[in-house]
Amino acid sequence: DSPYFPGYGQESLSSISADGRDLVINTLPYSPGTPIRLNVNAKSDGAFSLQISFENKIPANVDVTIKDSYLKSSTNISSAPYQFNVVKSDTSTYGANRFTLILKAH
């Protein structure tokens, strides 16, 4: 695991460890249904997307679902990017409390 250090880009993404630290690399054992919290931020308002990289590293029988607490939705992102908006004047559209990943076999 490796701590996250903000860069200079338009957006930032990190996972959140069990003890609340932002991590850029977070190696976890597969445990079906265990939530992985994400911290998403941007320097300004905008439309963004989250997608799976290295799909070949995730077993074909495992779905990756993103739970969006702002929109109160759950979407399988195993095969398509997840589109969302950040509005800097609305803190519920970004940060450590918006997104959670769930991995589960189907």
mmCIF file with all atom_site columns, C-alpha atoms in Angstrom:
data_model
loop_
_atom_site.group_PDB
_atom_site.id
_atom_site.type_symbol
_atom_site.label_atom_id
_atom_site.label_alt_id
_atom_site.label_comp_id
_atom_site.label_asym_id
_atom_site.label_entity_id
_atom_site.label_seq_id
_atom_site.pdbx_PDB_ins_code
_atom_site.Cartn_x
_atom_site.Cartn_y
_atom_site.Cartn_z
_atom_site.occupancy
_atom_site.B_iso_or_equiv
_atom_site.pdbx_formal_charge
_atom_site.auth_seq_id
_atom_site.auth_comp_id
_atom_site.auth_asym_id
_atom_site.auth_atom_id
_atom_site.pdbx_PDB_model_num
ATOM 1   C CA . ASP A 1 1   ? 0.000   0.000   0.000   1.00 0.00 ? 1   ASP A CA 1
ATOM 2   C CA . SER A 1 2   ? 1.168   3.491   -0.771  1.00 0.00 ? 2   SER A CA 1
ATOM 3   C CA . PRO A 1 3   ? -0.046  6.848   0.560   1.00 0.00 ? 3   PRO A CA 1
ATOM 4   C CA . TYR A 1 4   ? -1.705  9.230   -1.863  1.00 0.00 ? 4   TYR A CA 1
ATOM 5   C CA . PHE A 1 5   ? -0.041  12.566  -2.614  1.00 0.00 ? 5   PHE A CA 1
ATOM 6   C CA . PRO A 1 6   ? -2.117  15.113  -4.559  1.00 0.00 ? 6   PRO A CA 1
ATOM 7   C CA . GLY A 1 7   ? -0.783  16.063  -7.955  1.00 0.00 ? 7   GLY A CA 1
ATOM 8   C CA . TYR A 1 8   ? -1.382  18.993  -10.221 1.00 0.00 ? 8   TYR A CA 1
ATOM 9   C CA . GLY A 1 9   ? -4.060  17.453  -12.448 1.00 0.00 ? 9   GLY A CA 1
ATOM 10  C CA . GLN A 1 10  ? -7.672  18.478  -12.871 1.00 0.00 ? 10  GLN A CA 1
ATOM 11  C CA . GLU A 1 11  ? -8.969  15.518  -10.878 1.00 0.00 ? 11  GLU A CA 1
ATOM 12  C CA . SER A 1 12  ? -7.769  13.116  -8.198  1.00 0.00 ? 12  SER A CA 1
ATOM 13  C CA . LEU A 1 13  ? -8.781  9.646   -7.074  1.00 0.00 ? 13  LEU A CA 1
ATOM 14  C CA . SER A 1 14  ? -7.677  7.481   -4.177  1.00 0.00 ? 14  SER A CA 1
ATOM 15  C CA . SER A 1 15  ? -9.035  4.570   -2.199  1.00 0.00 ? 15  SER A CA 1
ATOM 16  C CA . ILE A 1 16  ? -9.503  4.933   1.523   1.00 0.00 ? 16  ILE A CA 1
ATOM 17  C CA . SER A 1 17  ? -7.883  2.434   3.891   1.00 0.00 ? 17  SER A CA 1
ATOM 18  C CA . ALA A 1 18  ? -9.672  0.908   6.874   1.00 0.00 ? 18  ALA A CA 1
ATOM 19  C CA . ASP A 1 19  ? -7.921  3.457   9.097   1.00 0.00 ? 19  ASP A CA 1
ATOM 20  C CA . GLY A 1 20  ? -9.044  6.391   6.923   1.00 0.00 ? 20  GLY A CA 1
ATOM 21  C CA . ARG A 1 21  ? -5.856  7.095   4.931   1.00 0.00 ? 21  ARG A CA 1
ATOM 22  C CA . ASP A 1 22  ? -5.993  7.992   1.222   1.00 0.00 ? 22  ASP A CA 1
ATOM 23  C CA . LEU A 1 23  ? -4.022  5.443   -0.796  1.00 0.00 ? 23  LEU A CA 1
ATOM 24  C CA . VAL A 1 24  ? -2.857  5.499   -4.401  1.00 0.00 ? 24  VAL A CA 1
ATOM 25  C CA . ILE A 1 25  ? -2.088  1.757   -4.262  1.00 0.00 ? 25  ILE A CA 1
ATOM 26  C CA . ASN A 1 26  ? -4.271  -0.380  -2.029  1.00 0.00 ? 26  ASN A CA 1
ATOM 27  C CA . THR A 1 27  ? -3.742  -4.125  -2.267  1.00 0.00 ? 27  THR A CA 1
ATOM 28  C CA . LEU A 1 28  ? -6.590  -6.032  -0.667  1.00 0.00 ? 28  LEU A CA 1
ATOM 29  C CA . PRO A 1 29  ? -7.493  -9.706  -0.545  1.00 0.00 ? 29  PRO A CA 1
ATOM 30  C CA . TYR A 1 30  ? -10.690 -10.509 -2.420  1.00 0.00 ? 30  TYR A CA 1
ATOM 31  C CA . SER A 1 31  ? -13.541 -10.567 0.045   1.00 0.00 ? 31  SER A CA 1
ATOM 32  C CA . PRO A 1 32  ? -16.940 -10.597 -1.702  1.00 0.00 ? 32  PRO A CA 1
ATOM 33  C CA . GLY A 1 33  ? -19.123 -7.644  -0.801  1.00 0.00 ? 33  GLY A CA 1
ATOM 34  C CA . THR A 1 34  ? -16.484 -5.776  1.213   1.00 0.00 ? 34  THR A CA 1
ATOM 35  C CA . PRO A 1 35  ? -16.837 -2.042  0.474   1.00 0.00 ? 35  PRO A CA 1
ATOM 36  C CA . ILE A 1 36  ? -13.860 -0.076  -0.850  1.00 0.00 ? 36  ILE A CA 1
ATOM 37  C CA . ARG A 1 37  ? -14.367 3.632   -0.251  1.00 0.00 ? 37  ARG A CA 1
ATOM 38  C CA . LEU A 1 38  ? -13.086 6.106   -2.826  1.00 0.00 ? 38  LEU A CA 1
ATOM 39  C CA . ASN A 1 39  ? -12.065 9.726   -2.456  1.00 0.00 ? 39  ASN A CA 1
ATOM 40  C CA . VAL A 1 40  ? -12.774 11.667  -5.665  1.00 0.00 ? 40  VAL A CA 1
ATOM 41  C CA . ASN A 1 41  ? -11.935 15.322  -6.102  1.00 0.00 ? 41  ASN A CA 1
ATOM 42  C CA . ALA A 1 42  ? -11.567 17.908  -8.849  1.00 0.00 ? 42  ALA A CA 1
ATOM 43  C CA . LYS A 1 43  ? -10.187 21.417  -9.057  1.00 0.00 ? 43  LYS A CA 1
ATOM 44  C CA . SER A 1 44  ? -13.323 22.723  -10.780 1.00 0.00 ? 44  SER A CA 1
ATOM 45  C CA . ASP A 1 45  ? -16.821 21.729  -11.828 1.00 0.00 ? 45  ASP A CA 1
ATOM 46  C CA . GLY A 1 46  ? -16.987 19.155  -14.574 1.00 0.00 ? 46  GLY A CA 1
ATOM 47  C CA . ALA A 1 47  ? -18.150 15.874  -16.019 1.00 0.00 ? 47  ALA A CA 1
ATOM 48  C CA . PHE A 1 48  ? -15.976 12.856  -15.217 1.00 0.00 ? 48  PHE A CA 1
ATOM 49  C CA . SER A 1 49  ? -15.988 9.092   -15.603 1.00 0.00 ? 49  SER A CA 1
ATOM 50  C CA . LEU A 1 50  ? -14.654 6.136   -13.663 1.00 0.00 ? 50  LEU A CA 1
ATOM 51  C CA . GLN A 1 51  ? -13.749 2.951   -15.480 1.00 0.00 ? 51  GLN A CA 1
ATOM 52  C CA . ILE A 1 52  ? -12.001 -0.302  -14.791 1.00 0.00 ? 52  ILE A CA 1
ATOM 53  C CA . SER A 1 53  ? -8.415  -0.626  -15.973 1.00 0.00 ? 53  SER A CA 1
ATOM 54  C CA . PHE A 1 54  ? -6.750  -3.999  -16.289 1.00 0.00 ? 54  PHE A CA 1
ATOM 55  C CA . GLU A 1 55  ? -10.092 -5.794  -16.685 1.00 0.00 ? 55  GLU A CA 1
ATOM 56  C CA . ASN A 1 56  ? -8.136  -8.950  -17.436 1.00 0.00 ? 56  ASN A CA 1
ATOM 57  C CA . LYS A 1 57  ? -6.947  -8.988  -13.806 1.00 0.00 ? 57  LYS A CA 1
ATOM 58  C CA . ILE A 1 58  ? -10.521 -9.278  -12.496 1.00 0.00 ? 58  ILE A CA 1
ATOM 59  C CA . PRO A 1 59  ? -12.055 -12.764 -12.822 1.00 0.00 ? 59  PRO A CA 1
ATOM 60  C CA . ALA A 1 60  ? -14.883 -12.934 -15.382 1.00 0.00 ? 60  ALA A CA 1
ATOM 61  C CA . ASN A 1 61  ? -17.349 -14.048 -12.699 1.00 0.00 ? 61  ASN A CA 1
ATOM 62  C CA . VAL A 1 62  ? -16.746 -10.943 -10.523 1.00 0.00 ? 62  VAL A CA 1
ATOM 63  C CA . ASP A 1 63  ? -18.855 -7.810  -10.996 1.00 0.00 ? 63  ASP A CA 1
ATOM 64  C CA . VAL A 1 64  ? -17.555 -4.409  -9.908  1.00 0.00 ? 64  VAL A CA 1
ATOM 65  C CA . THR A 1 65  ? -20.359 -2.175  -8.676  1.00 0.00 ? 65  THR A CA 1
ATOM 66  C CA . ILE A 1 66  ? -20.049 1.478   -7.787  1.00 0.00 ? 66  ILE A CA 1
ATOM 67  C CA . LYS A 1 67  ? -22.396 2.825   -5.166  1.00 0.00 ? 67  LYS A CA 1
ATOM 68  C CA . ASP A 1 68  ? -23.052 6.541   -5.534  1.00 0.00 ? 68  ASP A CA 1
ATOM 69  C CA . SER A 1 69  ? -24.365 8.003   -2.281  1.00 0.00 ? 69  SER A CA 1
ATOM 70  C CA . TYR A 1 70  ? -25.129 11.364  -3.937  1.00 0.00 ? 70  TYR A CA 1
ATOM 71  C CA . LEU A 1 71  ? -27.405 9.848   -6.596  1.00 0.00 ? 71  LEU A CA 1
ATOM 72  C CA . LYS A 1 72  ? -28.421 6.956   -4.327  1.00 0.00 ? 72  LYS A CA 1
ATOM 73  C CA . SER A 1 73  ? -27.652 4.454   -7.079  1.00 0.00 ? 73  SER A CA 1
ATOM 74  C CA . SER A 1 74  ? -25.624 1.302   -7.709  1.00 0.00 ? 74  SER A CA 1
ATOM 75  C CA . THR A 1 75  ? -24.171 0.599   -11.150 1.00 0.00 ? 75  THR A CA 1
ATOM 76  C CA . ASN A 1 76  ? -22.149 -2.318  -12.490 1.00 0.00 ? 76  ASN A CA 1
ATOM 77  C CA . ILE A 1 77  ? -19.043 -0.750  -14.036 1.00 0.00 ? 77  ILE A CA 1
ATOM 78  C CA . SER A 1 78  ? -17.439 -4.022  -15.136 1.00 0.00 ? 78  SER A CA 1
ATOM 79  C CA . SER A 1 79  ? -18.120 -3.303  -18.802 1.00 0.00 ? 79  SER A CA 1
ATOM 80  C CA . ALA A 1 80  ? -18.863 0.428   -19.110 1.00 0.00 ? 80  ALA A CA 1
ATOM 81  C CA . PRO A 1 81  ? -17.516 3.647   -17.547 1.00 0.00 ? 81  PRO A CA 1
ATOM 82  C CA . TYR A 1 82  ? -19.522 5.419   -14.856 1.00 0.00 ? 82  TYR A CA 1
ATOM 83  C CA . GLN A 1 83  ? -20.316 9.042   -15.707 1.00 0.00 ? 83  GLN A CA 1
ATOM 84  C CA . PHE A 1 84  ? -20.740 11.633  -12.943 1.00 0.00 ? 84  PHE A CA 1
ATOM 85  C CA . ASN A 1 85  ? -20.536 15.364  -12.304 1.00 0.00 ? 85  ASN A CA 1
ATOM 86  C CA . VAL A 1 86  ? -18.639 17.360  -9.718  1.00 0.00 ? 86  VAL A CA 1
ATOM 87  C CA . VAL A 1 87  ? -20.082 20.694  -8.613  1.00 0.00 ? 87  VAL A CA 1
ATOM 88  C CA . LYS A 1 88  ? -17.592 22.383  -6.316  1.00 0.00 ? 88  LYS A CA 1
ATOM 89  C CA . SER A 1 89  ? -20.331 24.420  -4.590  1.00 0.00 ? 89  SER A CA 1
ATOM 90  C CA . ASP A 1 90  ? -21.989 21.114  -3.539  1.00 0.00 ? 90  ASP A CA 1
ATOM 91  C CA . THR A 1 91  ? -19.612 19.085  -1.339  1.00 0.00 ? 91  THR A CA 1
ATOM 92  C CA . SER A 1 92  ? -21.792 15.981  -1.623  1.00 0.00 ? 92  SER A CA 1
ATOM 93  C CA . THR A 1 93  ? -20.792 15.655  -5.324  1.00 0.00 ? 93  THR A CA 1
ATOM 94  C CA . TYR A 1 94  ? -17.162 14.849  -4.472  1.00 0.00 ? 94  TYR A CA 1
ATOM 95  C CA . GLY A 1 95  ? -14.920 13.750  -1.622  1.00 0.00 ? 95  GLY A CA 1
ATOM 96  C CA . ALA A 1 96  ? -14.624 10.695  0.581   1.00 0.00 ? 96  ALA A CA 1
ATOM 97  C CA . ASN A 1 97  ? -18.328 10.071  1.116   1.00 0.00 ? 97  ASN A CA 1
ATOM 98  C CA . ARG A 1 98  ? -19.682 9.818   -2.422  1.00 0.00 ? 98  ARG A CA 1
ATOM 99  C CA . PHE A 1 99  ? -18.399 6.540   -3.911  1.00 0.00 ? 99  PHE A CA 1
ATOM 100 C CA . THR A 1 100 ? -17.913 2.971   -2.724  1.00 0.00 ? 100 THR A CA 1
ATOM 101 C CA . LEU A 1 101 ? -16.800 -0.006  -4.815  1.00 0.00 ? 101 LEU A CA 1
ATOM 102 C CA . ILE A 1 102 ? -18.223 -3.467  -4.199  1.00 0.00 ? 102 ILE A CA 1
ATOM 103 C CA . LEU A 1 103 ? -16.747 -6.609  -5.804  1.00 0.00 ? 103 LEU A CA 1
ATOM 104 C CA . LYS A 1 104 ? -18.992 -9.676  -5.910  1.00 0.00 ? 104 LYS A CA 1
ATOM 105 C CA . ALA A 1 105 ? -19.142 -12.927 -7.811  1.00 0.00 ? 105 ALA A CA 1
ATOM 106 C CA . HIS A 1 106 ? -22.258 -13.467 -9.890  1.00 0.00 ? 106 HIS A CA 1
#
